[in-house]
Tab-separated table of C-alpha atoms in Angstrom:
chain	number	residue	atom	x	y	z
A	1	UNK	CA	101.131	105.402	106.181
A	2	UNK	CA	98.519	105.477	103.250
A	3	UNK	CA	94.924	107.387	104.274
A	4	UNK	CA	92.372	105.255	105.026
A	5	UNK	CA	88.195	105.888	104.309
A	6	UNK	CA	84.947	104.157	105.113
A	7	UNK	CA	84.103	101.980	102.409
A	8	UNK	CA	80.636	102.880	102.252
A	9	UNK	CA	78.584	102.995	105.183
A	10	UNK	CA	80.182	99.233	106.408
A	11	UNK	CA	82.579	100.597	109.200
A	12	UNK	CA	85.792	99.126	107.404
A	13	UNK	CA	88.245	101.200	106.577
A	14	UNK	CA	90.709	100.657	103.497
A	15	UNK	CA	93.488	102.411	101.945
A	16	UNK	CA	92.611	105.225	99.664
A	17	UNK	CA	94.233	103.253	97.193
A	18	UNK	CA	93.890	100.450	96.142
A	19	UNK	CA	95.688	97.622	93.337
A	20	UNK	CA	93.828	96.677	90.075
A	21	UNK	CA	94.290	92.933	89.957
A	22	UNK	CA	93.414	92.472	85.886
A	23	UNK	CA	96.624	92.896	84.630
A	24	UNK	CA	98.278	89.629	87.026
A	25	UNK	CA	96.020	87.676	85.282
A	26	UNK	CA	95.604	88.432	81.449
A	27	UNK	CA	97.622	88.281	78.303
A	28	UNK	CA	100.836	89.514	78.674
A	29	UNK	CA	101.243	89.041	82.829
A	30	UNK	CA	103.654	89.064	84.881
A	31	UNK	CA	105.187	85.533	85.623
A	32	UNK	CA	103.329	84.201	88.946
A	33	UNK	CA	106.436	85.236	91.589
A	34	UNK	CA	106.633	88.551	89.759
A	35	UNK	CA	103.305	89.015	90.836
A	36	UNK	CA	103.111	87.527	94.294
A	37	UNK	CA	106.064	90.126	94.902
A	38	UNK	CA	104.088	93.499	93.529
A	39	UNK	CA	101.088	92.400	95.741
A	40	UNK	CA	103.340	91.937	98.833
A	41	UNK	CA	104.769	95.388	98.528
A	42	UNK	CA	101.575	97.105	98.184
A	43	UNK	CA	100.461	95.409	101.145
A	44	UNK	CA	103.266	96.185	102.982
A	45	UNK	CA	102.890	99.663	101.572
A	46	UNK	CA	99.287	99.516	103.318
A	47	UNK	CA	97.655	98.992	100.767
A	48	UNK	CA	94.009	96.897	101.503
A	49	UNK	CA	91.828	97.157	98.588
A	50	UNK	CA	92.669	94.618	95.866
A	51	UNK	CA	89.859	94.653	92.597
A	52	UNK	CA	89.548	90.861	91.378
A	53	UNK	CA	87.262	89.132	89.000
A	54	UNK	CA	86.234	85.841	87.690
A	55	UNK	CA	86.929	87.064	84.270
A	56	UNK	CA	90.133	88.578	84.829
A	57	UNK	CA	92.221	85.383	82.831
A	58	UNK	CA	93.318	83.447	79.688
A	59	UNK	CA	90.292	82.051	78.415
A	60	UNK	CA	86.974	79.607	79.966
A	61	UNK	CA	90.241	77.439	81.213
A	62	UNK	CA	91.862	79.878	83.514
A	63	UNK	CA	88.478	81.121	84.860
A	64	UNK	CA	89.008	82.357	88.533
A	65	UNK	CA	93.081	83.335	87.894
A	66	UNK	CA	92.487	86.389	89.434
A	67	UNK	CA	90.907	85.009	92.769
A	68	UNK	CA	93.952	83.266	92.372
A	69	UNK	CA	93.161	80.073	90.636
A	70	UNK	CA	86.799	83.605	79.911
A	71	UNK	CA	85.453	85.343	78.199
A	72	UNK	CA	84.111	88.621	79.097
A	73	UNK	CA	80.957	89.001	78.715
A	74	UNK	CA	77.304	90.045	80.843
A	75	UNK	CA	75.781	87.712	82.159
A	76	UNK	CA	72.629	89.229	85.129
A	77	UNK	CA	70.845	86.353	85.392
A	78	UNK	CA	70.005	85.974	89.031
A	79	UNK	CA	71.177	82.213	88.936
A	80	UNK	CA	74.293	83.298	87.350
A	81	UNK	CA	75.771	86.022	89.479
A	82	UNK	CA	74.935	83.404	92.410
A	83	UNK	CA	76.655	80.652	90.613
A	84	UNK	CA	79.863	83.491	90.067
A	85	UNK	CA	79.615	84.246	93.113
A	86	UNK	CA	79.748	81.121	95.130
A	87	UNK	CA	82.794	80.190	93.026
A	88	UNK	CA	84.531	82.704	93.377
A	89	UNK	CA	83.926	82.407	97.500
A	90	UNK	CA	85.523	79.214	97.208
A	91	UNK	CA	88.508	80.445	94.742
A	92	UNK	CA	89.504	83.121	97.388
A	93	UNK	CA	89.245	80.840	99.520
A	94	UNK	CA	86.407	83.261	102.176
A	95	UNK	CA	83.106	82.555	104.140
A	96	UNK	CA	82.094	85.673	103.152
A	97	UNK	CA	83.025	88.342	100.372
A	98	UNK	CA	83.716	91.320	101.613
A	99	UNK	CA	82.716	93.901	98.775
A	100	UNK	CA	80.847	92.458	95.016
A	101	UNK	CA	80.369	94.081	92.829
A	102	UNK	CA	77.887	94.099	89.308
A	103	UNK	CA	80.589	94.294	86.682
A	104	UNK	CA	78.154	95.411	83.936
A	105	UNK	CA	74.606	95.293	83.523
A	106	UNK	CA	73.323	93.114	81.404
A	107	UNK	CA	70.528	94.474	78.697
A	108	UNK	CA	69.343	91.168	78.067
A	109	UNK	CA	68.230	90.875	81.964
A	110	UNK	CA	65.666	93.520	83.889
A	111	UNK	CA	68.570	95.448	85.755
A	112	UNK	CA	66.132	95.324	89.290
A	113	UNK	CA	66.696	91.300	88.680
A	114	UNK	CA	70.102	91.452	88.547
A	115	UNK	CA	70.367	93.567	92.240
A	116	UNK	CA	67.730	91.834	93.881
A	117	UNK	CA	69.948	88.455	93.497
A	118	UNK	CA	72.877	90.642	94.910
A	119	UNK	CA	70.576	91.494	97.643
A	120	UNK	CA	69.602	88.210	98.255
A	121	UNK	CA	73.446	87.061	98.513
A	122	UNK	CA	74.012	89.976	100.741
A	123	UNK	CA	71.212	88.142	103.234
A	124	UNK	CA	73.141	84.696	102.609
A	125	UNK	CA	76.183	85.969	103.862
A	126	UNK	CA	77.913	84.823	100.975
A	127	UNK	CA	78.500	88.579	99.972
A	128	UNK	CA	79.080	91.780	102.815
A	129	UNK	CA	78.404	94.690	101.175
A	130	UNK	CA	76.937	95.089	97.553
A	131	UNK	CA	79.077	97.268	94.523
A	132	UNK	CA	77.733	98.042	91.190
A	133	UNK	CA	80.474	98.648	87.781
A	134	UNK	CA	79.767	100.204	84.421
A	135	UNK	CA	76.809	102.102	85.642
A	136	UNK	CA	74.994	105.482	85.453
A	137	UNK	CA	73.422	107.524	87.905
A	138	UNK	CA	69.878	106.520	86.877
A	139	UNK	CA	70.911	103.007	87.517
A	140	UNK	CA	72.251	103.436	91.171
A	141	UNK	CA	69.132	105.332	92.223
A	142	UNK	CA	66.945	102.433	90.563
A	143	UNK	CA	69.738	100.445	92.447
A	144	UNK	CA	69.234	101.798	95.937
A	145	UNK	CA	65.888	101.346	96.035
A	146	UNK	CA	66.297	97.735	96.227
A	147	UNK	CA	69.346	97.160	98.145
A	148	UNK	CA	72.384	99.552	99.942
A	149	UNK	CA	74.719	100.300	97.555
A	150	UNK	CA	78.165	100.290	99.250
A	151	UNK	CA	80.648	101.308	95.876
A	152	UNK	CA	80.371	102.281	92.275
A	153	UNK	CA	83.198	101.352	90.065
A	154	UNK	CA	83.423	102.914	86.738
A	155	UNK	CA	85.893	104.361	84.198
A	156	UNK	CA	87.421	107.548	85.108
A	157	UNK	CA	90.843	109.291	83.928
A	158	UNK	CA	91.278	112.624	82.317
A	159	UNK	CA	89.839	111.364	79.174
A	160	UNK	CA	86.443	110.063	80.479
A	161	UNK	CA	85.130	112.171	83.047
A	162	UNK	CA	81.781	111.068	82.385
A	163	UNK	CA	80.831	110.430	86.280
A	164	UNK	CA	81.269	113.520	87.126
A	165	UNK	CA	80.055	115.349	84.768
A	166	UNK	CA	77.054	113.365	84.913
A	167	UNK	CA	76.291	114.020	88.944
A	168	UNK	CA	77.033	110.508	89.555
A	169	UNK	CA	80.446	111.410	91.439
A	170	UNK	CA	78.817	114.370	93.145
A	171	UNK	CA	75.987	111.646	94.317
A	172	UNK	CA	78.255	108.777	95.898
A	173	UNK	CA	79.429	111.953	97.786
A	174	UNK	CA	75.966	112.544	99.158
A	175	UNK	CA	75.625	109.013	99.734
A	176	UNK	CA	78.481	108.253	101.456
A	177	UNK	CA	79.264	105.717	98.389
A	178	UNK	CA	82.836	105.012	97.562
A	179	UNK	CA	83.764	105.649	94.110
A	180	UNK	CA	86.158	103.148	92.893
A	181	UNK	CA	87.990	104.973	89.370
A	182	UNK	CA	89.221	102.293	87.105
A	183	UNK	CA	91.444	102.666	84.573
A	184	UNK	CA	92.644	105.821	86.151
A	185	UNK	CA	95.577	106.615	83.995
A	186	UNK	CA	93.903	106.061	80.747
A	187	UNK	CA	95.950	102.953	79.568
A	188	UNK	CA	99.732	102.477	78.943
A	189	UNK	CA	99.291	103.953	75.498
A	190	UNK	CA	98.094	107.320	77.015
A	191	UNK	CA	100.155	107.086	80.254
A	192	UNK	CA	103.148	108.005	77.540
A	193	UNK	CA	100.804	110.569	76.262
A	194	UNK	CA	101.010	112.159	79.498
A	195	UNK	CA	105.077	111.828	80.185
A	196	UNK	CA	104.784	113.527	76.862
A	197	UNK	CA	102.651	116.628	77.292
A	198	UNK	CA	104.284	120.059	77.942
A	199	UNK	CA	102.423	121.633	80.442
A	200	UNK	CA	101.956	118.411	82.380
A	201	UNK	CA	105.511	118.337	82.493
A	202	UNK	CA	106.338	121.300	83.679
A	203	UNK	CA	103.934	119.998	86.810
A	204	UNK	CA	105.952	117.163	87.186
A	205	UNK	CA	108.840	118.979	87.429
A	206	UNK	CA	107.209	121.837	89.875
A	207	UNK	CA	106.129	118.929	92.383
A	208	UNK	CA	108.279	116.471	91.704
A	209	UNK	CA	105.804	114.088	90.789
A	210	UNK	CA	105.556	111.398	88.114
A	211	UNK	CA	102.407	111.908	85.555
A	212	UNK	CA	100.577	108.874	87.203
A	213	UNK	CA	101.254	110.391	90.381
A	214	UNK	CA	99.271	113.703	89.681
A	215	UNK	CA	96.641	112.156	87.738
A	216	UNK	CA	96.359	109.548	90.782
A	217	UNK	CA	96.159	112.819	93.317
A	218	UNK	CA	94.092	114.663	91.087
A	219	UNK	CA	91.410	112.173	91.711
A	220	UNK	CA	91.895	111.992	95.388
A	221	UNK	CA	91.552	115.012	95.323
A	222	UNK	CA	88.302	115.286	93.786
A	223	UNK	CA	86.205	113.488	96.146
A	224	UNK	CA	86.879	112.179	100.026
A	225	UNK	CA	85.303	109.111	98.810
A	226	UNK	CA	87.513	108.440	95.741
A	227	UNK	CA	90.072	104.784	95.687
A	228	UNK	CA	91.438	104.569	92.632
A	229	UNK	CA	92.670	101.171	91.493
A	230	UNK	CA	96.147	101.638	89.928
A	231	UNK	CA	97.302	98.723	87.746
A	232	UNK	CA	101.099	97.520	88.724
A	233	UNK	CA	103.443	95.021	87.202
A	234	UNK	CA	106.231	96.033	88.635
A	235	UNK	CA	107.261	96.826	92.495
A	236	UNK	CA	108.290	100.549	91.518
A	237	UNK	CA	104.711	100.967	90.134
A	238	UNK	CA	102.902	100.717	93.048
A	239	UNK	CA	105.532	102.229	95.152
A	240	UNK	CA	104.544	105.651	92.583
A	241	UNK	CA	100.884	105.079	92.856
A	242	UNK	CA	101.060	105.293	97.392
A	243	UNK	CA	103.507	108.110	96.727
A	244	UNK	CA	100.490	109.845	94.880
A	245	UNK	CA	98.336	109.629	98.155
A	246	UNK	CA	100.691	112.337	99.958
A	247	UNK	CA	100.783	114.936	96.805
A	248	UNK	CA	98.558	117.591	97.740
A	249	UNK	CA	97.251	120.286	95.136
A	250	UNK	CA	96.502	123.762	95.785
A	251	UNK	CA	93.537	125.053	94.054
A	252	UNK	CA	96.016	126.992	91.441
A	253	UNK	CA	97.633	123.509	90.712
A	254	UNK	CA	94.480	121.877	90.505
A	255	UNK	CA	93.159	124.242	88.102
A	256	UNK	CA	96.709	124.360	85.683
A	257	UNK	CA	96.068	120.144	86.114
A	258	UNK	CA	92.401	120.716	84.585
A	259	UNK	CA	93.690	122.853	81.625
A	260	UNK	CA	96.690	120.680	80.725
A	261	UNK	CA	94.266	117.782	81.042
A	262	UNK	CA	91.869	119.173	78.592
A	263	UNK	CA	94.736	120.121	76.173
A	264	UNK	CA	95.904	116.213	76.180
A	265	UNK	CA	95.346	114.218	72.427
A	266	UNK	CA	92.797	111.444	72.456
């Protein structure tokens, strides 16, 4: 049975990973029963965190695909994240969300605006709890001065470890904020880049693990707080990325991971 933590301070508890929806839903998808039978395996795998967003579709047509039913772009006007937000309510079909999130802020808007109206949705009940995306560290303490900030959801893989390095992983720690690492594996481009590298290899063989697997337990692993969001087209995809949340490194491993990480091309 997969591990479970708080997500944020709300008392729910969800499985410490969880499925990236964006790939049911854009170019190049999986046919609809394809899909319906991925996201019934992970949930059967225990899996209870699924990441969806209005944007995650075709084009301005197949807005809300992902919720199930645009073009990405930032938009933090206040009357715009409410306007997202009540439609995407009624496309999952929910009184209330449970988690929203920010996806990006939006330099064209003050970024205080842009949480206050989360807030504010928060005290409609239309949202639970209150996520940012895309952020920095400055941001979620300008953030949490306005509002409880329940997740951060940003980029982070063994190419970008810009969260950490930054504090910002170190400070949803402190928090009690759960981190939310998308994109974990870098891409299918450099998920071969990894079932290509030597040393990492040599791990796989050691702990007979997959790449994704030790990538996906090498970020467990570096905070109690961390769910990444695995993408998965296929059942056997997910089925690696729960098998992840039972590999356990040793400090020794961990430290050979960090090195052959830091060896891997662009």
């Amino acid at each position: 049975m997969l591990a479970t933590v708080e997500l944020g301070r709300t008392g729910r508890k969800i499985a410490r990973i969880g499925l990236g929806g964006m790939w049911f839903s854009i170019e190049g998808r999986p046919d609809r029963e394809q899909s319906k039978r991925v996201i019934r395996r992970a949930v059967d795998l225990g899996v209870t965190f699924i990441d969806t967003a209005d944007v995650y579709c075709l084009d301005d047509d197949d807005l809300n695909h992902n919720e199930p039913g645009g073009r990405w772009e930032r938009d933090g006007r206040p009357e715009r994240l409410r306007e997202a937000a009540l439609r995407s309510r009624d496309a999952l079909g929910v009184e209330t969300i449970a988690l929203y999130q920010l996806h990006a802020p939006d330099p064209r808007v003050p970024f205080e605006s842009s949480v206050e109206e989360l807030a504010a949705l928060q005290h409609d009940k239309v949202v639970g709890a209150i996520g940012l995306s895309n952020v920095d560290l400055d941001e979620v303490r300008v953030a949490e001065e306005i509002a409880t900030i329940c997740s951060i959801q940003n980029r982070y893989n063994p190419w970008d470890v810009t969260s950490e390095d930054s504090g910002l992983l170190g400070h949803c720690d402190e928090r009690g904020i759960t981190f939310i690492p998308y994109s974990p594996l870098g891409g299918a481009r450099r998920v071969k880049l990894l079932q290509a590298h030597e040393p990492i290899r040599r791990l796989c063989v050691e702990l007979d693990a997959s790449p994704a697997e030790l990538v996906l337990a090498w970020q467990l692993a570096k905070s109690d707080r961390s769910v990444p969001i695995p993408s998965a087209r296929r059942e056997g995809s997910i089925e690696s990325s729960v098998r992840a949340a039972s590999l356990r490194l040793d400090d020794e491993t961990a430290a050979t991971l960090e090195v052959a990480f830091a060896s891997l091309p662009p």
